[in-house]
Amino acid sequence: MKLQRFCRPLVTLALLTFSLCGAQPPKTLRLYVFNCGSLNIPDTSPYQLKKEDVSTTFMSVPCFLVAHPKGTMIWYTGAVPDSNFKPGDSKATLRYATTLKPLAAQLAEVGYAPSDITYLALSHFHWDHVGNSNLFAGSTWLVRQKERDVMFTEPFSPRTEPANYSKLKNAKTMIIKDADYDVFGDGSVIVKSAPGHSPDHQVLFLKLAKTGPVVVSGDLYHYPEERKRNLVPLTEFDRDQSAASRANIEAFMKKTGAQLWIQHDFNATAKLKKAPQYYE
Ligand SMILES: [Zn+2]
């Protein structure tokens, strides 16, 4: 009894300290994968695929948190904004996206608040990738010029939801000019140019100590069948550029031995371990 009485305040204090200070930086690079929902694709024809060509027409929407000893980076903010959850709701939707848990709640489970996140990077500006960008308006936004331009030039593209990233307009912004941007300066987290799907689309390269090198695809591909059959969707911003970017990233993966994680690949994403577990 005595021990319990003594320990309880200590545990409470530790929890309070944890929530006040946020997570401590890890000693080595970590990657958390969050489930930010799924897309019920209404029509697969833009991908030059019939329903029977794909194992599922659904696409996954993961969000990623990179935790590095020198800081953190969120890669993707989901499709559905957390604000679409109403009290008591077990899911929230936007267009043909559904998600089961707010991103901020998922971050909190691993000890982070949006205000703790050093960098925000998106592969591109489409609506299913920018849902909670406003949560990270206090982070430094890593973006390329043409992508930023298309996000804030009116009339807005129907392929996005400007209200969901409007606060980025005044966020601290780092315009990436080089093909590769080494986020923490040690070669372990690199944002790579891969235009075509959108004007300044980019992919993420991670050098994880145990998992090995990984390329997180953005929308370089959507369905895995696009890669197998070498199909470039009809709705790309610039299809020739997309094909060139694919060739470039495929050559890079061959050289580095990196595995490719196709973010929208429903079955592959389902198999990834989810936060609070992490890759290292
Ligand atoms: Zn997408």
mmCIF file of C-alpha atoms and ligand atoms in Angstrom:
data_model
loop_
_atom_site.group_PDB
_atom_site.id
_atom_site.type_symbol
_atom_site.label_atom_id
_atom_site.label_comp_id
_atom_site.label_asym_id
_atom_site.label_seq_id
_atom_site.Cartn_x
_atom_site.Cartn_y
_atom_site.Cartn_z
ATOM 1 C CA MET A 1 0.000 0.000 0.000
ATOM 2 C CA LYS A 2 2.738 2.374 1.019
ATOM 3 C CA LEU A 3 4.674 1.745 -2.184
ATOM 4 C CA GLN A 4 1.568 2.354 -4.277
ATOM 5 C CA ARG A 5 0.918 5.653 -2.558
ATOM 6 C CA PHE A 6 4.492 6.708 -3.209
ATOM 7 C CA CYS A 7 4.559 5.594 -6.853
ATOM 8 C CA ARG A 8 1.302 7.044 -8.036
ATOM 9 C CA PRO A 9 2.353 10.704 -7.746
ATOM 10 C CA LEU A 10 5.626 9.836 -9.468
ATOM 11 C CA VAL A 11 3.859 8.165 -12.364
ATOM 12 C CA THR A 12 1.479 11.122 -12.649
ATOM 13 C CA LEU A 13 4.446 13.475 -12.623
ATOM 14 C CA ALA A 14 6.234 11.455 -15.322
ATOM 15 C CA LEU A 15 3.143 11.480 -17.551
ATOM 16 C CA LEU A 16 2.742 15.207 -17.019
ATOM 17 C CA THR A 17 6.400 15.826 -17.851
ATOM 18 C CA PHE A 18 6.042 13.677 -20.970
ATOM 19 C CA SER A 19 2.986 15.550 -22.189
ATOM 20 C CA LEU A 20 4.477 18.968 -21.373
ATOM 21 C CA CYS A 21 7.843 18.314 -22.978
ATOM 22 C CA GLY A 22 6.772 16.102 -25.871
ATOM 23 C CA ALA A 23 8.765 13.102 -27.005
ATOM 24 C CA GLN A 24 12.523 13.125 -26.563
ATOM 25 C CA PRO A 25 14.469 12.989 -29.839
ATOM 26 C CA PRO A 26 15.399 9.383 -30.660
ATOM 27 C CA LYS A 27 19.085 8.405 -30.794
ATOM 28 C CA THR A 28 18.700 7.031 -34.314
ATOM 29 C CA LEU A 29 16.326 7.685 -37.205
ATOM 30 C CA ARG A 30 12.755 6.407 -36.791
ATOM 31 C CA LEU A 31 9.822 6.258 -39.145
ATOM 32 C CA TYR A 32 6.259 6.084 -37.857
ATOM 33 C CA VAL A 33 3.432 5.124 -40.215
ATOM 34 C CA PHE A 34 -0.075 6.352 -39.405
ATOM 35 C CA ASN A 35 -3.318 5.142 -40.922
ATOM 36 C CA CYS A 36 -4.852 8.281 -42.428
ATOM 37 C CA GLY A 37 -7.654 6.368 -44.114
ATOM 38 C CA SER A 38 -8.524 5.130 -47.582
ATOM 39 C CA LEU A 39 -9.878 6.260 -50.933
ATOM 40 C CA ASN A 40 -12.803 4.487 -52.577
ATOM 41 C CA ILE A 41 -11.717 5.221 -56.145
ATOM 42 C CA PRO A 42 -14.865 5.752 -58.210
ATOM 43 C CA ASP A 43 -13.205 5.186 -61.607
ATOM 44 C CA THR A 44 -9.941 3.404 -62.417
ATOM 45 C CA SER A 45 -9.896 4.369 -66.095
ATOM 46 C CA PRO A 46 -7.559 7.387 -65.631
ATOM 47 C CA TYR A 47 -4.945 4.804 -64.561
ATOM 48 C CA GLN A 48 -5.560 2.835 -67.777
ATOM 49 C CA LEU A 49 -6.691 -0.058 -65.618
ATOM 50 C CA LYS A 50 -9.984 -1.920 -65.482
ATOM 51 C CA LYS A 51 -11.513 -2.951 -62.186
ATOM 52 C CA GLU A 52 -10.540 -6.557 -62.855
ATOM 53 C CA ASP A 53 -6.902 -5.554 -63.440
ATOM 54 C CA VAL A 54 -6.404 -4.533 -59.802
ATOM 55 C CA SER A 55 -6.700 -6.660 -56.663
ATOM 56 C CA THR A 56 -8.636 -3.851 -55.003
ATOM 57 C CA THR A 57 -9.808 -0.505 -56.337
ATOM 58 C CA PHE A 58 -9.297 1.037 -52.875
ATOM 59 C CA MET A 59 -6.207 3.122 -52.258
ATOM 60 C CA SER A 60 -4.533 3.642 -48.889
ATOM 61 C CA VAL A 61 -3.758 7.021 -47.343
ATOM 62 C CA PRO A 62 -0.852 6.691 -44.931
ATOM 63 C CA CYS A 63 0.835 9.608 -43.150
ATOM 64 C CA PHE A 64 4.461 9.402 -42.051
ATOM 65 C CA LEU A 65 6.410 10.918 -39.185
ATOM 66 C CA VAL A 66 10.187 10.977 -39.520
ATOM 67 C CA ALA A 67 11.854 11.336 -36.110
ATOM 68 C CA HIS A 68 15.549 12.188 -36.386
ATOM 69 C CA PRO A 69 17.955 13.067 -33.549
ATOM 70 C CA LYS A 70 18.002 16.627 -34.911
ATOM 71 C CA GLY A 71 14.261 17.135 -35.450
ATOM 72 C CA THR A 72 11.048 15.787 -36.924
ATOM 73 C CA MET A 73 9.320 15.875 -40.277
ATOM 74 C CA ILE A 74 5.752 15.031 -41.205
ATOM 75 C CA TRP A 75 5.377 13.627 -44.726
ATOM 76 C CA TYR A 76 1.739 13.830 -45.778
ATOM 77 C CA THR A 77 -1.160 15.081 -43.737
ATOM 78 C CA GLY A 78 -3.951 12.773 -44.950
ATOM 79 C CA ALA A 79 -7.049 13.513 -46.976
ATOM 80 C CA VAL A 80 -9.692 14.238 -44.360
ATOM 81 C CA PRO A 81 -9.081 17.141 -41.972
ATOM 82 C CA ASP A 82 -9.386 16.305 -38.264
ATOM 83 C CA SER A 83 -12.020 19.045 -38.022
ATOM 84 C CA ASN A 84 -14.397 16.851 -40.080
ATOM 85 C CA PHE A 85 -14.734 14.583 -37.041
ATOM 86 C CA LYS A 86 -17.791 15.638 -35.072
ATOM 87 C CA PRO A 87 -18.122 14.617 -31.386
ATOM 88 C CA GLY A 88 -18.964 10.939 -31.121
ATOM 89 C CA ASP A 89 -18.114 10.167 -34.756
ATOM 90 C CA SER A 90 -16.197 6.962 -35.391
ATOM 91 C CA LYS A 91 -15.162 8.109 -38.860
ATOM 92 C CA ALA A 92 -14.893 11.223 -41.000
ATOM 93 C CA THR A 93 -15.059 11.700 -44.741
ATOM 94 C CA LEU A 94 -14.119 14.079 -47.522
ATOM 95 C CA ARG A 95 -15.047 13.438 -51.175
ATOM 96 C CA TYR A 96 -14.375 9.667 -51.544
ATOM 97 C CA ALA A 97 -11.927 9.461 -48.615
ATOM 98 C CA THR A 98 -12.735 7.986 -45.211
ATOM 99 C CA THR A 99 -10.581 7.998 -42.091
ATOM 100 C CA LEU A 100 -11.127 6.427 -38.711
ATOM 101 C CA LYS A 101 -8.891 8.480 -36.429
ATOM 102 C CA PRO A 102 -7.728 12.122 -36.371
ATOM 103 C CA LEU A 103 -4.065 12.611 -37.244
ATOM 104 C CA ALA A 104 -3.437 14.799 -34.167
ATOM 105 C CA ALA A 105 -4.693 11.968 -31.930
ATOM 106 C CA GLN A 106 -2.389 9.502 -33.683
ATOM 107 C CA LEU A 107 0.567 11.853 -33.222
ATOM 108 C CA ALA A 108 -0.292 12.308 -29.535
ATOM 109 C CA GLU A 109 -0.130 8.544 -29.048
ATOM 110 C CA VAL A 110 3.571 8.612 -29.899
ATOM 111 C CA GLY A 111 4.211 11.728 -27.811
ATOM 112 C CA TYR A 112 4.061 14.538 -30.367
ATOM 113 C CA ALA A 113 1.838 17.551 -30.814
ATOM 114 C CA PRO A 114 1.670 19.216 -34.247
ATOM 115 C CA SER A 115 3.561 22.162 -32.716
ATOM 116 C CA ASP A 116 6.516 19.822 -31.992
ATOM 117 C CA ILE A 117 7.059 19.041 -35.673
ATOM 118 C CA THR A 118 10.099 20.757 -37.207
ATOM 119 C CA TYR A 119 9.362 20.277 -40.914
ATOM 120 C CA LEU A 120 6.342 19.645 -43.106
ATOM 121 C CA ALA A 121 6.837 18.168 -46.577
ATOM 122 C CA LEU A 122 4.180 17.019 -49.037
ATOM 123 C CA SER A 123 4.839 15.074 -52.196
ATOM 124 C CA HIS A 124 2.311 17.279 -53.972
ATOM 125 C CA PHE A 125 -0.738 19.466 -53.553
ATOM 126 C CA HIS A 126 -3.682 17.177 -54.414
ATOM 127 C CA TRP A 127 -6.577 17.082 -51.935
ATOM 128 C CA ASP A 128 -5.909 13.558 -50.689
ATOM 129 C CA HIS A 129 -2.439 14.584 -49.426
ATOM 130 C CA VAL A 130 -2.997 17.955 -47.791
ATOM 131 C CA GLY A 131 -5.955 17.375 -45.443
ATOM 132 C CA ASN A 132 -4.330 18.444 -42.172
ATOM 133 C CA SER A 133 -1.635 20.779 -43.480
ATOM 134 C CA ASN A 134 -3.012 23.697 -41.464
ATOM 135 C CA LEU A 135 -2.075 21.841 -38.261
ATOM 136 C CA PHE A 136 1.578 22.251 -39.266
ATOM 137 C CA ALA A 137 1.602 25.944 -40.109
ATOM 138 C CA GLY A 138 4.100 26.392 -37.245
ATOM 139 C CA SER A 139 6.584 23.981 -38.880
ATOM 140 C CA THR A 140 9.014 24.911 -41.639
ATOM 141 C CA TRP A 141 7.415 23.938 -44.942
ATOM 142 C CA LEU A 142 9.761 22.264 -47.447
ATOM 143 C CA VAL A 143 8.328 22.895 -50.906
ATOM 144 C CA ARG A 144 9.399 23.576 -54.492
ATOM 145 C CA GLN A 145 8.482 26.791 -56.230
ATOM 146 C CA LYS A 146 6.144 25.482 -58.950
ATOM 147 C CA GLU A 147 4.197 23.385 -56.451
ATOM 148 C CA ARG A 148 3.759 26.327 -54.104
ATOM 149 C CA ASP A 149 2.700 28.518 -57.038
ATOM 150 C CA VAL A 150 -0.039 26.127 -58.166
ATOM 151 C CA MET A 151 -1.351 25.967 -54.584
ATOM 152 C CA PHE A 152 -1.881 29.693 -54.242
ATOM 153 C CA THR A 153 -2.788 30.757 -57.771
ATOM 154 C CA GLU A 154 -6.464 31.374 -58.527
ATOM 155 C CA PRO A 155 -8.565 29.848 -59.932
ATOM 156 C CA PHE A 156 -7.639 26.914 -57.707
ATOM 157 C CA SER A 157 -7.273 23.458 -59.195
ATOM 158 C CA PRO A 158 -10.341 21.240 -58.612
ATOM 159 C CA ARG A 159 -7.865 18.524 -57.614
ATOM 160 C CA THR A 160 -7.193 20.152 -54.270
ATOM 161 C CA GLU A 161 -8.858 21.683 -51.204
ATOM 162 C CA PRO A 162 -7.241 25.096 -50.671
ATOM 163 C CA ALA A 163 -8.971 25.635 -47.313
ATOM 164 C CA ASN A 164 -7.078 22.637 -45.891
ATOM 165 C CA TYR A 165 -3.652 24.222 -46.459
ATOM 166 C CA SER A 166 -4.482 27.946 -46.449
ATOM 167 C CA LYS A 167 -2.358 28.609 -43.338
ATOM 168 C CA LEU A 168 0.781 27.462 -45.145
ATOM 169 C CA LYS A 169 0.721 30.699 -47.099
ATOM 170 C CA ASN A 170 2.310 32.480 -44.142
ATOM 171 C CA ALA A 171 4.274 29.525 -42.739
ATOM 172 C CA LYS A 172 8.040 29.624 -42.515
ATOM 173 C CA THR A 173 8.919 28.252 -45.938
ATOM 174 C CA MET A 174 12.043 26.733 -47.403
ATOM 175 C CA ILE A 175 11.931 26.701 -51.201
ATOM 176 C CA ILE A 176 13.897 23.689 -52.432
ATOM 177 C CA LYS A 177 15.913 24.504 -55.539
ATOM 178 C CA ASP A 178 18.088 21.385 -55.905
ATOM 179 C CA ALA A 179 16.967 17.964 -57.139
ATOM 180 C CA ASP A 180 17.899 16.496 -53.735
ATOM 181 C CA TYR A 181 17.297 18.180 -50.398
ATOM 182 C CA ASP A 182 19.104 16.638 -47.444
ATOM 183 C CA VAL A 183 16.753 17.547 -44.586
ATOM 184 C CA PHE A 184 19.010 16.900 -41.581
ATOM 185 C CA GLY A 185 22.386 17.180 -43.317
ATOM 186 C CA ASP A 186 23.534 13.583 -42.800
ATOM 187 C CA GLY A 187 22.109 11.920 -45.922
ATOM 188 C CA SER A 188 19.504 9.912 -43.992
ATOM 189 C CA VAL A 189 16.384 11.882 -45.020
ATOM 190 C CA ILE A 190 16.318 13.248 -48.564
ATOM 191 C CA VAL A 191 13.436 14.880 -50.398
ATOM 192 C CA LYS A 192 13.939 14.161 -54.110
ATOM 193 C CA SER A 193 12.493 15.953 -57.104
ATOM 194 C CA ALA A 194 10.187 13.764 -59.233
ATOM 195 C CA PRO A 195 7.922 16.096 -61.252
ATOM 196 C CA GLY A 196 5.150 15.037 -63.625
ATOM 197 C CA HIS A 197 2.243 13.917 -61.456
ATOM 198 C CA SER A 198 2.112 17.569 -60.420
ATOM 199 C CA PRO A 199 4.365 20.513 -61.388
ATOM 200 C CA ASP A 200 6.964 19.953 -58.646
ATOM 201 C CA HIS A 201 6.078 16.545 -57.225
ATOM 202 C CA GLN A 202 8.681 14.973 -54.917
ATOM 203 C CA VAL A 203 9.441 11.632 -53.260
ATOM 204 C CA LEU A 204 11.111 10.802 -49.944
ATOM 205 C CA PHE A 205 14.281 8.756 -49.486
ATOM 206 C CA LEU A 206 15.154 7.366 -46.057
ATOM 207 C CA LYS A 207 18.256 5.527 -44.955
ATOM 208 C CA LEU A 208 17.021 3.438 -42.020
ATOM 209 C CA ALA A 209 19.668 1.559 -40.004
ATOM 210 C CA LYS A 210 17.761 -1.728 -39.601
ATOM 211 C CA THR A 211 15.148 -1.553 -42.369
ATOM 212 C CA GLY A 212 17.584 -0.345 -45.023
ATOM 213 C CA PRO A 213 16.987 2.311 -47.663
ATOM 214 C CA VAL A 214 13.365 3.113 -48.538
ATOM 215 C CA VAL A 215 11.777 5.381 -51.138
ATOM 216 C CA VAL A 216 8.315 6.619 -50.140
ATOM 217 C CA SER A 217 6.624 7.142 -53.483
ATOM 218 C CA GLY A 218 4.286 10.083 -53.247
ATOM 219 C CA ASP A 219 2.103 9.586 -56.335
ATOM 220 C CA LEU A 220 4.933 8.445 -58.607
ATOM 221 C CA TYR A 221 2.693 5.366 -58.800
ATOM 222 C CA HIS A 222 -0.780 4.742 -57.372
ATOM 223 C CA TYR A 223 -1.758 1.136 -58.068
ATOM 224 C CA PRO A 224 1.166 -1.342 -58.036
ATOM 225 C CA GLU A 225 -0.071 -2.525 -61.455
ATOM 226 C CA GLU A 226 1.068 0.808 -62.938
ATOM 227 C CA ARG A 227 4.631 -0.118 -62.082
ATOM 228 C CA LYS A 228 4.343 -3.719 -63.307
ATOM 229 C CA ARG A 229 2.820 -2.714 -66.638
ATOM 230 C CA ASN A 230 4.633 0.606 -66.989
ATOM 231 C CA LEU A 231 1.392 2.593 -67.291
ATOM 232 C CA VAL A 232 1.428 6.353 -66.842
ATOM 233 C CA PRO A 233 -1.990 7.710 -65.789
ATOM 234 C CA LEU A 234 -3.825 9.917 -68.260
ATOM 235 C CA THR A 235 -4.454 12.619 -65.670
ATOM 236 C CA GLU A 236 -0.818 13.477 -64.920
ATOM 237 C CA PHE A 237 0.215 17.133 -65.063
ATOM 238 C CA ASP A 238 2.916 16.139 -67.585
ATOM 239 C CA ARG A 239 3.021 12.472 -68.633
ATOM 240 C CA ASP A 240 6.462 12.665 -70.279
ATOM 241 C CA GLN A 241 7.866 14.213 -67.140
ATOM 242 C CA SER A 242 6.224 11.485 -65.044
ATOM 243 C CA ALA A 243 7.836 8.799 -67.201
ATOM 244 C CA ALA A 244 11.229 10.498 -66.899
ATOM 245 C CA SER A 245 10.873 10.848 -63.121
ATOM 246 C CA ARG A 246 9.931 7.182 -62.823
ATOM 247 C CA ALA A 247 13.017 6.170 -64.829
ATOM 248 C CA ASN A 248 15.189 8.409 -62.683
ATOM 249 C CA ILE A 249 13.852 7.094 -59.347
ATOM 250 C CA GLU A 250 13.916 3.455 -60.559
ATOM 251 C CA ALA A 251 17.621 3.910 -61.472
ATOM 252 C CA PHE A 252 18.260 5.497 -58.077
ATOM 253 C CA MET A 253 16.582 2.567 -56.304
ATOM 254 C CA LYS A 254 18.630 0.085 -58.307
ATOM 255 C CA LYS A 255 21.828 1.907 -57.351
ATOM 256 C CA THR A 256 20.988 2.218 -53.645
ATOM 257 C CA GLY A 257 19.079 -1.056 -53.228
ATOM 258 C CA ALA A 258 16.127 0.905 -51.843
ATOM 259 C CA GLN A 259 12.699 -0.677 -51.555
ATOM 260 C CA LEU A 260 9.710 1.275 -52.834
ATOM 261 C CA TRP A 261 6.694 1.959 -50.680
ATOM 262 C CA ILE A 262 3.796 2.955 -52.931
ATOM 263 C CA GLN A 263 1.709 5.094 -50.617
ATOM 264 C CA HIS A 264 -1.614 4.371 -52.312
ATOM 265 C CA ASP A 265 -0.973 0.594 -52.584
ATOM 266 C CA PHE A 266 -3.773 -0.626 -50.324
ATOM 267 C CA ASN A 267 -2.478 -4.162 -49.711
ATOM 268 C CA ALA A 268 1.174 -3.150 -49.228
ATOM 269 C CA THR A 269 0.295 -0.314 -46.856
ATOM 270 C CA ALA A 270 -1.965 -2.624 -44.844
ATOM 271 C CA LYS A 271 1.102 -4.787 -44.155
ATOM 272 C CA LEU A 272 3.278 -1.911 -42.884
ATOM 273 C CA LYS A 273 3.591 -1.753 -39.125
ATOM 274 C CA LYS A 274 1.674 1.194 -37.756
ATOM 275 C CA ALA A 275 2.446 3.627 -34.946
ATOM 276 C CA PRO A 276 3.137 3.322 -32.061
ATOM 277 C CA GLN A 277 5.447 0.752 -33.631
ATOM 278 C CA TYR A 278 8.109 2.225 -35.881
ATOM 279 C CA TYR A 279 10.759 1.408 -38.459
ATOM 280 C CA GLU A 280 14.388 2.163 -37.645
HETATM 281 ZN ZN ZN B 1 -2.831 10.806 -54.205
#
